[in-house]
PDB file of N, CA and C in Angstrom:
ATOM      1  N   MET A   1       0.838  -1.171   0.000  1.00 50.00           N
ATOM      2  CA  MET A   1       0.000   0.000   0.000  1.00 50.00           C
ATOM      3  C   MET A   1       0.889   1.242   0.000  1.00 50.00           C
ATOM      4  N   THR A   2       0.632   2.166  -0.896  1.00 52.00           N
ATOM      5  CA  THR A   2       1.426   3.374  -1.024  1.00 52.00           C
ATOM      6  C   THR A   2       0.657   4.550  -0.443  1.00 52.00           C
ATOM      7  N   ALA A   3       1.342   5.337   0.396  1.00 55.00           N
ATOM      8  CA  ALA A   3       0.715   6.525   0.967  1.00 55.00           C
ATOM      9  C   ALA A   3       0.639   7.605  -0.094  1.00 55.00           C
ATOM     10  N   VAL A   4      -0.480   8.300  -0.142  1.00 54.00           N
ATOM     11  CA  VAL A   4      -0.656   9.393  -1.082  1.00 54.00           C
ATOM     12  C   VAL A   4      -0.289  10.681  -0.373  1.00 54.00           C
ATOM     13  N   LEU A   5       0.680  11.399  -0.949  1.00 54.00           N
ATOM     14  CA  LEU A   5       1.120  12.652  -0.354  1.00 54.00           C
ATOM     15  C   LEU A   5       0.289  13.804  -0.883  1.00 54.00           C
ATOM     16  N   PRO A   6       0.087  14.824  -0.077  1.00 58.00           N
ATOM     17  CA  PRO A   6      -0.623  16.004  -0.558  1.00 58.00           C
ATOM     18  C   PRO A   6       0.097  16.612  -1.763  1.00 58.00           C
ATOM     19  N   ALA A   7      -0.653  17.264  -2.641  1.00 61.00           N
ATOM     20  CA  ALA A   7      -0.106  17.842  -3.863  1.00 61.00           C
ATOM     21  C   ALA A   7       1.016  18.833  -3.582  1.00 61.00           C
ATOM     22  N   ARG A   8       0.948  19.524  -2.455  1.00 61.00           N
ATOM     23  CA  ARG A   8       1.977  20.536  -2.168  1.00 61.00           C
ATOM     24  C   ARG A   8       3.373  19.916  -2.031  1.00 61.00           C
ATOM     25  N   PHE A   9       3.464  18.632  -1.758  1.00 60.00           N
ATOM     26  CA  PHE A   9       4.759  17.973  -1.660  1.00 60.00           C
ATOM     27  C   PHE A   9       5.344  17.648  -3.034  1.00 60.00           C
ATOM     28  N   ALA A  10       4.512  17.626  -4.060  1.00 59.00           N
ATOM     29  CA  ALA A  10       4.989  17.298  -5.407  1.00 59.00           C
ATOM     30  C   ALA A  10       5.964  18.337  -5.927  1.00 59.00           C
ATOM     31  N   GLN A  11       5.879  19.555  -5.432  1.00 62.00           N
ATOM     32  CA  GLN A  11       6.748  20.633  -5.896  1.00 62.00           C
ATOM     33  C   GLN A  11       8.111  20.644  -5.204  1.00 62.00           C
ATOM     34  N   LEU A  12       8.260  19.883  -4.134  1.00 67.00           N
ATOM     35  CA  LEU A  12       9.513  19.906  -3.376  1.00 67.00           C
ATOM     36  C   LEU A  12      10.626  19.195  -4.132  1.00 67.00           C
ATOM     37  N   ARG A  13      11.818  19.752  -4.008  1.00 71.00           N
ATOM     38  CA  ARG A  13      13.001  19.144  -4.614  1.00 71.00           C
ATOM     39  C   ARG A  13      13.933  18.726  -3.488  1.00 71.00           C
ATOM     40  N   LEU A  14      14.736  17.728  -3.763  1.00 75.00           N
ATOM     41  CA  LEU A  14      15.666  17.230  -2.757  1.00 75.00           C
ATOM     42  C   LEU A  14      16.586  18.344  -2.281  1.00 75.00           C
ATOM     43  N   ARG A  15      17.034  19.192  -3.187  1.00 77.00           N
ATOM     44  CA  ARG A  15      17.943  20.267  -2.776  1.00 77.00           C
ATOM     45  C   ARG A  15      17.253  21.232  -1.818  1.00 77.00           C
ATOM     46  N   ASP A  16      15.946  21.446  -2.000  1.00 76.00           N
ATOM     47  CA  ASP A  16      15.222  22.307  -1.068  1.00 76.00           C
ATOM     48  C   ASP A  16      15.128  21.654   0.306  1.00 76.00           C
ATOM     49  N   LEU A  17      14.890  20.368   0.324  1.00 78.00           N
ATOM     50  CA  LEU A  17      14.829  19.653   1.597  1.00 78.00           C
ATOM     51  C   LEU A  17      16.194  19.628   2.283  1.00 78.00           C
ATOM     52  N   MET A  18      17.255  19.560   1.483  1.00 87.00           N
ATOM     53  CA  MET A  18      18.606  19.569   2.049  1.00 87.00           C
ATOM     54  C   MET A  18      18.890  20.889   2.760  1.00 87.00           C
ATOM     55  N   LEU A  19      18.138  21.923   2.412  1.00 92.00           N
ATOM     56  CA  LEU A  19      18.296  23.211   3.074  1.00 92.00           C
ATOM     57  C   LEU A  19      18.162  23.059   4.584  1.00 92.00           C
ATOM     58  N   LEU A  20      17.254  22.215   5.038  1.00 93.00           N
ATOM     59  CA  LEU A  20      17.084  22.001   6.478  1.00 93.00           C
ATOM     60  C   LEU A  20      18.365  21.476   7.108  1.00 93.00           C
ATOM     61  N   GLU A  21      19.036  20.604   6.406  1.00 93.00           N
ATOM     62  CA  GLU A  21      20.287  20.053   6.926  1.00 93.00           C
ATOM     63  C   GLU A  21      21.353  21.143   7.026  1.00 93.00           C
ATOM     64  N   HIS A  22      21.435  21.978   6.008  1.00 94.00           N
ATOM     65  CA  HIS A  22      22.402  23.082   6.037  1.00 94.00           C
ATOM     66  C   HIS A  22      22.078  24.057   7.162  1.00 94.00           C
ATOM     67  N   LEU A  23      20.806  24.363   7.325  1.00 94.00           N
ATOM     68  CA  LEU A  23      20.426  25.315   8.376  1.00 94.00           C
ATOM     69  C   LEU A  23      20.700  24.755   9.766  1.00 94.00           C
ATOM     70  N   GLU A  24      20.474  23.473   9.949  1.00 94.00           N
ATOM     71  CA  GLU A  24      20.768  22.877  11.251  1.00 94.00           C
ATOM     72  C   GLU A  24      22.273  22.956  11.539  1.00 94.00           C
ATOM     73  N   GLU A  25      23.066  22.643  10.539  1.00 94.00           N
ATOM     74  CA  GLU A  25      24.519  22.622  10.725  1.00 94.00           C
ATOM     75  C   GLU A  25      25.099  24.029  10.891  1.00 94.00           C
ATOM     76  N   LEU A  26      24.645  24.960  10.040  1.00 94.00           N
ATOM     77  CA  LEU A  26      25.260  26.278   9.993  1.00 94.00           C
ATOM     78  C   LEU A  26      24.560  27.329  10.858  1.00 94.00           C
ATOM     79  N   GLY A  27      23.243  27.166  11.052  1.00 93.00           N
ATOM     80  CA  GLY A  27      22.495  28.130  11.853  1.00 93.00           C
ATOM     81  C   GLY A  27      22.377  29.503  11.226  1.00 93.00           C
ATOM     82  N   SER A  28      22.515  29.567   9.887  1.00 93.00           N
ATOM     83  CA  SER A  28      22.531  30.857   9.211  1.00 93.00           C
ATOM     84  C   SER A  28      22.010  30.734   7.785  1.00 93.00           C
ATOM     85  N   LEU A  29      21.067  31.611   7.434  1.00 92.00           N
ATOM     86  CA  LEU A  29      20.579  31.650   6.055  1.00 92.00           C
ATOM     87  C   LEU A  29      21.699  32.096   5.112  1.00 92.00           C
ATOM     88  N   THR A  30      22.479  33.064   5.547  1.00 92.00           N
ATOM     89  CA  THR A  30      23.574  33.589   4.723  1.00 92.00           C
ATOM     90  C   THR A  30      24.615  32.511   4.440  1.00 92.00           C
ATOM     91  N   GLN A  31      25.006  31.778   5.467  1.00 94.00           N
ATOM     92  CA  GLN A  31      26.007  30.727   5.276  1.00 94.00           C
ATOM     93  C   GLN A  31      25.457  29.572   4.441  1.00 94.00           C
ATOM     94  N   ALA A  32      24.171  29.248   4.624  1.00 94.00           N
ATOM     95  CA  ALA A  32      23.556  28.194   3.812  1.00 94.00           C
ATOM     96  C   ALA A  32      23.530  28.615   2.340  1.00 94.00           C
ATOM     97  N   ALA A  33      23.230  29.880   2.080  1.00 94.00           N
ATOM     98  CA  ALA A  33      23.220  30.392   0.705  1.00 94.00           C
ATOM     99  C   ALA A  33      24.607  30.278   0.089  1.00 94.00           C
ATOM    100  N   ALA A  34      25.622  30.652   0.851  1.00 95.00           N
ATOM    101  CA  ALA A  34      26.997  30.572   0.348  1.00 95.00           C
ATOM    102  C   ALA A  34      27.382  29.127   0.052  1.00 95.00           C
ATOM    103  N   ARG A  35      26.958  28.203   0.888  1.00 94.00           N
ATOM    104  CA  ARG A  35      27.313  26.793   0.699  1.00 94.00           C
ATOM    105  C   ARG A  35      26.754  26.243  -0.610  1.00 94.00           C
ATOM    106  N   VAL A  36      25.531  26.646  -0.954  1.00 92.00           N
ATOM    107  CA  VAL A  36      24.911  26.091  -2.169  1.00 92.00           C
ATOM    108  C   VAL A  36      25.003  27.048  -3.352  1.00 92.00           C
ATOM    109  N   HIS A  37      25.754  28.128  -3.168  1.00 94.00           N
ATOM    110  CA  HIS A  37      26.056  29.066  -4.248  1.00 94.00           C
ATOM    111  C   HIS A  37      24.815  29.734  -4.837  1.00 94.00           C
ATOM    112  N   VAL A  38      23.941  30.221  -3.950  1.00 94.00           N
ATOM    113  CA  VAL A  38      22.775  31.002  -4.361  1.00 94.00           C
ATOM    114  C   VAL A  38      22.686  32.229  -3.457  1.00 94.00           C
ATOM    115  N   THR A  39      21.783  33.120  -3.783  1.00 95.00           N
ATOM    116  CA  THR A  39      21.602  34.313  -2.960  1.00 95.00           C
ATOM    117  C   THR A  39      20.805  33.976  -1.705  1.00 95.00           C
ATOM    118  N   GLN A  40      20.916  34.853  -0.725  1.00 92.00           N
ATOM    119  CA  GLN A  40      20.142  34.645   0.496  1.00 92.00           C
ATOM    120  C   GLN A  40      18.644  34.719   0.208  1.00 92.00           C
ATOM    121  N   SER A  41      18.242  35.569  -0.733  1.00 94.00           N
ATOM    122  CA  SER A  41      16.820  35.647  -1.062  1.00 94.00           C
ATOM    123  C   SER A  41      16.320  34.335  -1.666  1.00 94.00           C
ATOM    124  N   ALA A  42      17.163  33.637  -2.425  1.00 93.00           N
ATOM    125  CA  ALA A  42      16.772  32.330  -2.969  1.00 93.00           C
ATOM    126  C   ALA A  42      16.584  31.316  -1.846  1.00 93.00           C
ATOM    127  N   ILE A  43      17.448  31.377  -0.842  1.00 93.00           N
ATOM    128  CA  ILE A  43      17.314  30.482   0.316  1.00 93.00           C
ATOM    129  C   ILE A  43      16.032  30.804   1.078  1.00 93.00           C
ATOM    130  N   THR A  44      15.760  32.084   1.245  1.00 92.00           N
ATOM    131  CA  THR A  44      14.544  32.501   1.944  1.00 92.00           C
ATOM    132  C   THR A  44      13.304  32.012   1.200  1.00 92.00           C
ATOM    133  N   GLN A  45      13.297  32.123  -0.116  1.00 92.00           N
ATOM    134  CA  GLN A  45      12.161  31.644  -0.911  1.00 92.00           C
ATOM    135  C   GLN A  45      12.007  30.133  -0.803  1.00 92.00           C
ATOM    136  N   ALA A  46      13.118  29.409  -0.860  1.00 91.00           N
ATOM    137  CA  ALA A  46      13.058  27.953  -0.726  1.00 91.00           C
ATOM    138  C   ALA A  46      12.511  27.565   0.639  1.00 91.00           C
ATOM    139  N   LEU A  47      12.950  28.269   1.674  1.00 92.00           N
ATOM    140  CA  LEU A  47      12.464  27.993   3.023  1.00 92.00           C
ATOM    141  C   LEU A  47      10.973  28.290   3.134  1.00 92.00           C
ATOM    142  N   GLN A  48      10.530  29.378   2.547  1.00 91.00           N
ATOM    143  CA  GLN A  48       9.100  29.705   2.571  1.00 91.00           C
ATOM    144  C   GLN A  48       8.287  28.627   1.868  1.00 91.00           C
ATOM    145  N   SER A  49       8.792  28.109   0.754  1.00 87.00           N
ATOM    146  CA  SER A  49       8.098  27.028   0.042  1.00 87.00           C
ATOM    147  C   SER A  49       8.003  25.771   0.905  1.00 87.00           C
ATOM    148  N   LEU A  50       9.103  25.448   1.584  1.00 89.00           N
ATOM    149  CA  LEU A  50       9.088  24.293   2.481  1.00 89.00           C
ATOM    150  C   LEU A  50       8.071  24.483   3.594  1.00 89.00           C
ATOM    151  N   GLU A  51       8.059  25.656   4.183  1.00 91.00           N
ATOM    152  CA  GLU A  51       7.137  25.913   5.291  1.00 91.00           C
ATOM    153  C   GLU A  51       5.685  25.892   4.820  1.00 91.00           C
ATOM    154  N   GLU A  52       5.438  26.364   3.615  1.00 87.00           N
ATOM    155  CA  GLU A  52       4.082  26.277   3.061  1.00 87.00           C
ATOM    156  C   GLU A  52       3.689  24.818   2.825  1.00 87.00           C
ATOM    157  N   ALA A  53       4.618  24.028   2.295  1.00 85.00           N
ATOM    158  CA  ALA A  53       4.330  22.620   2.026  1.00 85.00           C
ATOM    159  C   ALA A  53       4.042  21.856   3.310  1.00 85.00           C
ATOM    160  N   PHE A  54       4.812  22.138   4.356  1.00 87.00           N
ATOM    161  CA  PHE A  54       4.630  21.427   5.623  1.00 87.00           C
ATOM    162  C   PHE A  54       3.537  22.058   6.479  1.00 87.00           C
ATOM    163  N   GLY A  55       3.126  23.270   6.130  1.00 89.00           N
ATOM    164  CA  GLY A  55       2.022  23.910   6.843  1.00 89.00           C
ATOM    165  C   GLY A  55       2.383  24.441   8.213  1.00 89.00           C
ATOM    166  N   ARG A  56       3.661  24.652   8.460  1.00 93.00           N
ATOM    167  CA  ARG A  56       4.099  25.181   9.754  1.00 93.00           C
ATOM    168  C   ARG A  56       5.526  25.694   9.640  1.00 93.00           C
ATOM    169  N   PRO A  57       5.917  26.549  10.565  1.00 95.00           N
ATOM    170  CA  PRO A  57       7.298  27.042  10.562  1.00 95.00           C
ATOM    171  C   PRO A  57       8.279  25.899  10.824  1.00 95.00           C
ATOM    172  N   LEU A  58       9.347  25.865  10.041  1.00 95.00           N
ATOM    173  CA  LEU A  58      10.367  24.834  10.201  1.00 95.00           C
ATOM    174  C   LEU A  58      11.617  25.372  10.877  1.00 95.00           C
ATOM    175  N   VAL A  59      11.787  26.689  10.850  1.00 95.00           N
ATOM    176  CA  VAL A  59      12.919  27.308  11.535  1.00 95.00           C
ATOM    177  C   VAL A  59      12.420  28.493  12.347  1.00 95.00           C
ATOM    178  N   GLU A  60      13.151  28.753  13.403  1.00 93.00           N
ATOM    179  CA  GLU A  60      12.883  29.936  14.216  1.00 93.00           C
ATOM    180  C   GLU A  60      13.998  30.918  13.920  1.00 93.00           C
ATOM    181  N   ARG A  61      13.599  32.068  13.443  1.00 86.00           N
ATOM    182  CA  ARG A  61      14.577  33.095  13.121  1.00 86.00           C
ATOM    183  C   ARG A  61      14.964  33.841  14.376  1.00 86.00           C
ATOM    184  N   GLY A  62      16.199  34.340  14.410  1.00 79.00           N
ATOM    185  CA  GLY A  62      16.666  35.103  15.563  1.00 79.00           C
ATOM    186  C   GLY A  62      15.795  36.323  15.805  1.00 79.00           C
ATOM    187  N   ARG A  63      15.537  36.592  17.037  1.00 69.00           N
ATOM    188  CA  ARG A  63      14.745  37.771  17.391  1.00 69.00           C
ATOM    189  C   ARG A  63      15.616  39.011  17.306  1.00 69.00           C
ATOM    190  N   ARG A  64      15.002  40.151  17.466  1.00 59.00           N
ATOM    191  CA  ARG A  64      15.735  41.413  17.401  1.00 59.00           C
ATOM    192  C   ARG A  64      16.976  41.346  18.288  1.00 59.00           C
ATOM    193  N   GLY A  65      18.107  41.697  17.708  1.00 58.00           N
ATOM    194  CA  GLY A  65      19.357  41.655  18.455  1.00 58.00           C
ATOM    195  C   GLY A  65      20.050  40.307  18.416  1.00 58.00           C
ATOM    196  N   GLN A  66      19.355  39.280  17.928  1.00 68.00           N
ATOM    197  CA  GLN A  66      19.952  37.953  17.808  1.00 68.00           C
ATOM    198  C   GLN A  66      20.110  37.621  16.335  1.00 68.00           C
ATOM    199  N   ARG A  67      21.039  36.782  16.041  1.00 78.00           N
ATOM    200  CA  ARG A  67      21.259  36.371  14.663  1.00 78.00           C
ATOM    201  C   ARG A  67      21.049  34.870  14.549  1.00 78.00           C
ATOM    202  N   GLY A  68      20.887  34.441  13.327  1.00 89.00           N
ATOM    203  CA  GLY A  68      20.831  33.014  13.062  1.00 89.00           C
ATOM    204  C   GLY A  68      19.439  32.431  13.111  1.00 89.00           C
ATOM    205  N   VAL A  69      19.390  31.150  12.818  1.00 92.00           N
ATOM    206  CA  VAL A  69      18.148  30.387  12.818  1.00 92.00           C
ATOM    207  C   VAL A  69      18.387  29.057  13.511  1.00 92.00           C
ATOM    208  N   SER A  70      17.317  28.476  14.003  1.00 93.00           N
ATOM    209  CA  SER A  70      17.371  27.123  14.560  1.00 93.00           C
ATOM    210  C   SER A  70      16.104  26.404  14.133  1.00 93.00           C
ATOM    211  N   LEU A  71      16.194  25.091  14.040  1.00 95.00           N
ATOM    212  CA  LEU A  71      15.027  24.309  13.624  1.00 95.00           C
ATOM    213  C   LEU A  71      13.984  24.281  14.730  1.00 95.00           C
ATOM    214  N   THR A  72      12.729  24.393  14.333  1.00 96.00           N
ATOM    215  CA  THR A  72      11.622  24.193  15.265  1.00 96.00           C
ATOM    216  C   THR A  72      11.454  22.685  15.454  1.00 96.00           C
ATOM    217  N   PRO A  73      10.628  22.252  16.383  1.00 96.00           N
ATOM    218  CA  PRO A  73      10.367  20.808  16.488  1.00 96.00           C
ATOM    219  C   PRO A  73       9.856  20.217  15.173  1.00 96.00           C
ATOM    220  N   ALA A  74       9.023  20.963  14.449  1.00 94.00           N
ATOM    221  CA  ALA A  74       8.534  20.478  13.143  1.00 94.00           C
ATOM    222  C   ALA A  74       9.673  20.391  12.144  1.00 94.00           C
ATOM    223  N   GLY A  75      10.597  21.346  12.185  1.00 95.00           N
ATOM    224  CA  GLY A  75      11.757  21.321  11.299  1.00 95.00           C
ATOM    225  C   GLY A  75      12.664  20.145  11.603  1.00 95.00           C
ATOM    226  N   ALA A  76      12.861  19.868  12.886  1.00 94.00           N
ATOM    227  CA  ALA A  76      13.692  18.727  13.288  1.00 94.00           C
ATOM    228  C   ALA A  76      13.053  17.413  12.840  1.00 94.00           C
ATOM    229  N   ALA A  77      11.734  17.312  12.945  1.00 92.00           N
ATOM    230  CA  ALA A  77      11.029  16.098  12.510  1.00 92.00           C
ATOM    231  C   ALA A  77      11.129  15.941  10.993  1.00 92.00           C
ATOM    232  N   ALA A  78      10.969  17.041  10.262  1.00 89.00           N
ATOM    233  CA  ALA A  78      11.089  16.985   8.801  1.00 89.00           C
ATOM    234  C   ALA A  78      12.499  16.563   8.404  1.00 89.00           C
ATOM    235  N   LEU A  79      13.492  17.088   9.087  1.00 91.00           N
ATOM    236  CA  LEU A  79      14.873  16.729   8.793  1.00 91.00           C
ATOM    237  C   LEU A  79      15.126  15.250   9.072  1.00 91.00           C
ATOM    238  N   MET A  80      14.580  14.732  10.146  1.00 90.00           N
ATOM    239  CA  MET A  80      14.742  13.320  10.460  1.00 90.00           C
ATOM    240  C   MET A  80      14.155  12.456   9.335  1.00 90.00           C
ATOM    241  N   HIS A  81      12.969  12.835   8.843  1.00 85.00           N
ATOM    242  CA  HIS A  81      12.344  12.074   7.759  1.00 85.00           C
ATOM    243  C   HIS A  81      13.145  12.211   6.467  1.00 85.00           C
ATOM    244  N   LEU A  82      13.722  13.378   6.220  1.00 84.00           N
ATOM    245  CA  LEU A  82      14.572  13.578   5.055  1.00 84.00           C
ATOM    246  C   LEU A  82      15.762  12.633   5.112  1.00 84.00           C
ATOM    247  N   ARG A  83      16.395  12.560   6.266  1.00 86.00           N
ATOM    248  CA  ARG A  83      17.576  11.694   6.405  1.00 86.00           C
ATOM    249  C   ARG A  83      17.224  10.231   6.199  1.00 86.00           C
ATOM    250  N   ILE A  84      16.076   9.815   6.707  1.00 86.00           N
ATOM    251  CA  ILE A  84      15.632   8.433   6.506  1.00 86.00           C
ATOM    252  C   ILE A  84      15.384   8.171   5.029  1.00 86.00           C
ATOM    253  N   ALA A  85      14.689   9.097   4.357  1.00 80.00           N
ATOM    254  CA  ALA A  85      14.394   8.928   2.936  1.00 80.00           C
ATOM    255  C   ALA A  85      15.672   8.907   2.110  1.00 80.00           C
ATOM    256  N   ARG A  86      16.613   9.797   2.431  1.00 79.00           N
ATOM    257  CA  ARG A  86      17.870   9.840   1.696  1.00 79.00           C
ATOM    258  C   ARG A  86      18.657   8.543   1.891  1.00 79.00           C
ATOM    259  N   HIS A  87      18.644   8.018   3.118  1.00 81.00           N
ATOM    260  CA  HIS A  87      19.324   6.747   3.389  1.00 81.00           C
ATOM    261  C   HIS A  87      18.695   5.631   2.549  1.00 81.00           C
ATOM    262  N   GLU A  88      17.385   5.625   2.444  1.00 82.00           N
ATOM    263  CA  GLU A  88      16.705   4.596   1.649  1.00 82.00           C
ATOM    264  C   GLU A  88      17.075   4.707   0.169  1.00 82.00           C
ATOM    265  N   LEU A  89      17.236   5.941  -0.321  1.00 77.00           N
ATOM    266  CA  LEU A  89      17.614   6.138  -1.715  1.00 77.00           C
ATOM    267  C   LEU A  89      19.040   5.667  -1.979  1.00 77.00           C
ATOM    268  N   GLU A  90      19.917   5.858  -1.001  1.00 76.00           N
ATOM    269  CA  GLU A  90      21.306   5.450  -1.171  1.00 76.00           C
ATOM    270  C   GLU A  90      21.412   3.946  -1.141  1.00 76.00           C
TER     271      GLU A  90
END
């Protein structure tokens, strides 16, 4: 039996999902953008698409006076599922 995923997941790309891994490791949108050789605005757009697909915030952005990002519990769960799926593909 195959699970049917919502249509919003059909638009996701592996590289967009890998963004969660970069953000967890680096804690920075700017550094994640540099790692994958795109602009910070491209990273922000990819993150917004991921959050729309999952229907909840995946990262918590630094508050005023703070920098960086950290994964929310939903972001950590999504990352765990990404790692499992990637392992299965390998």
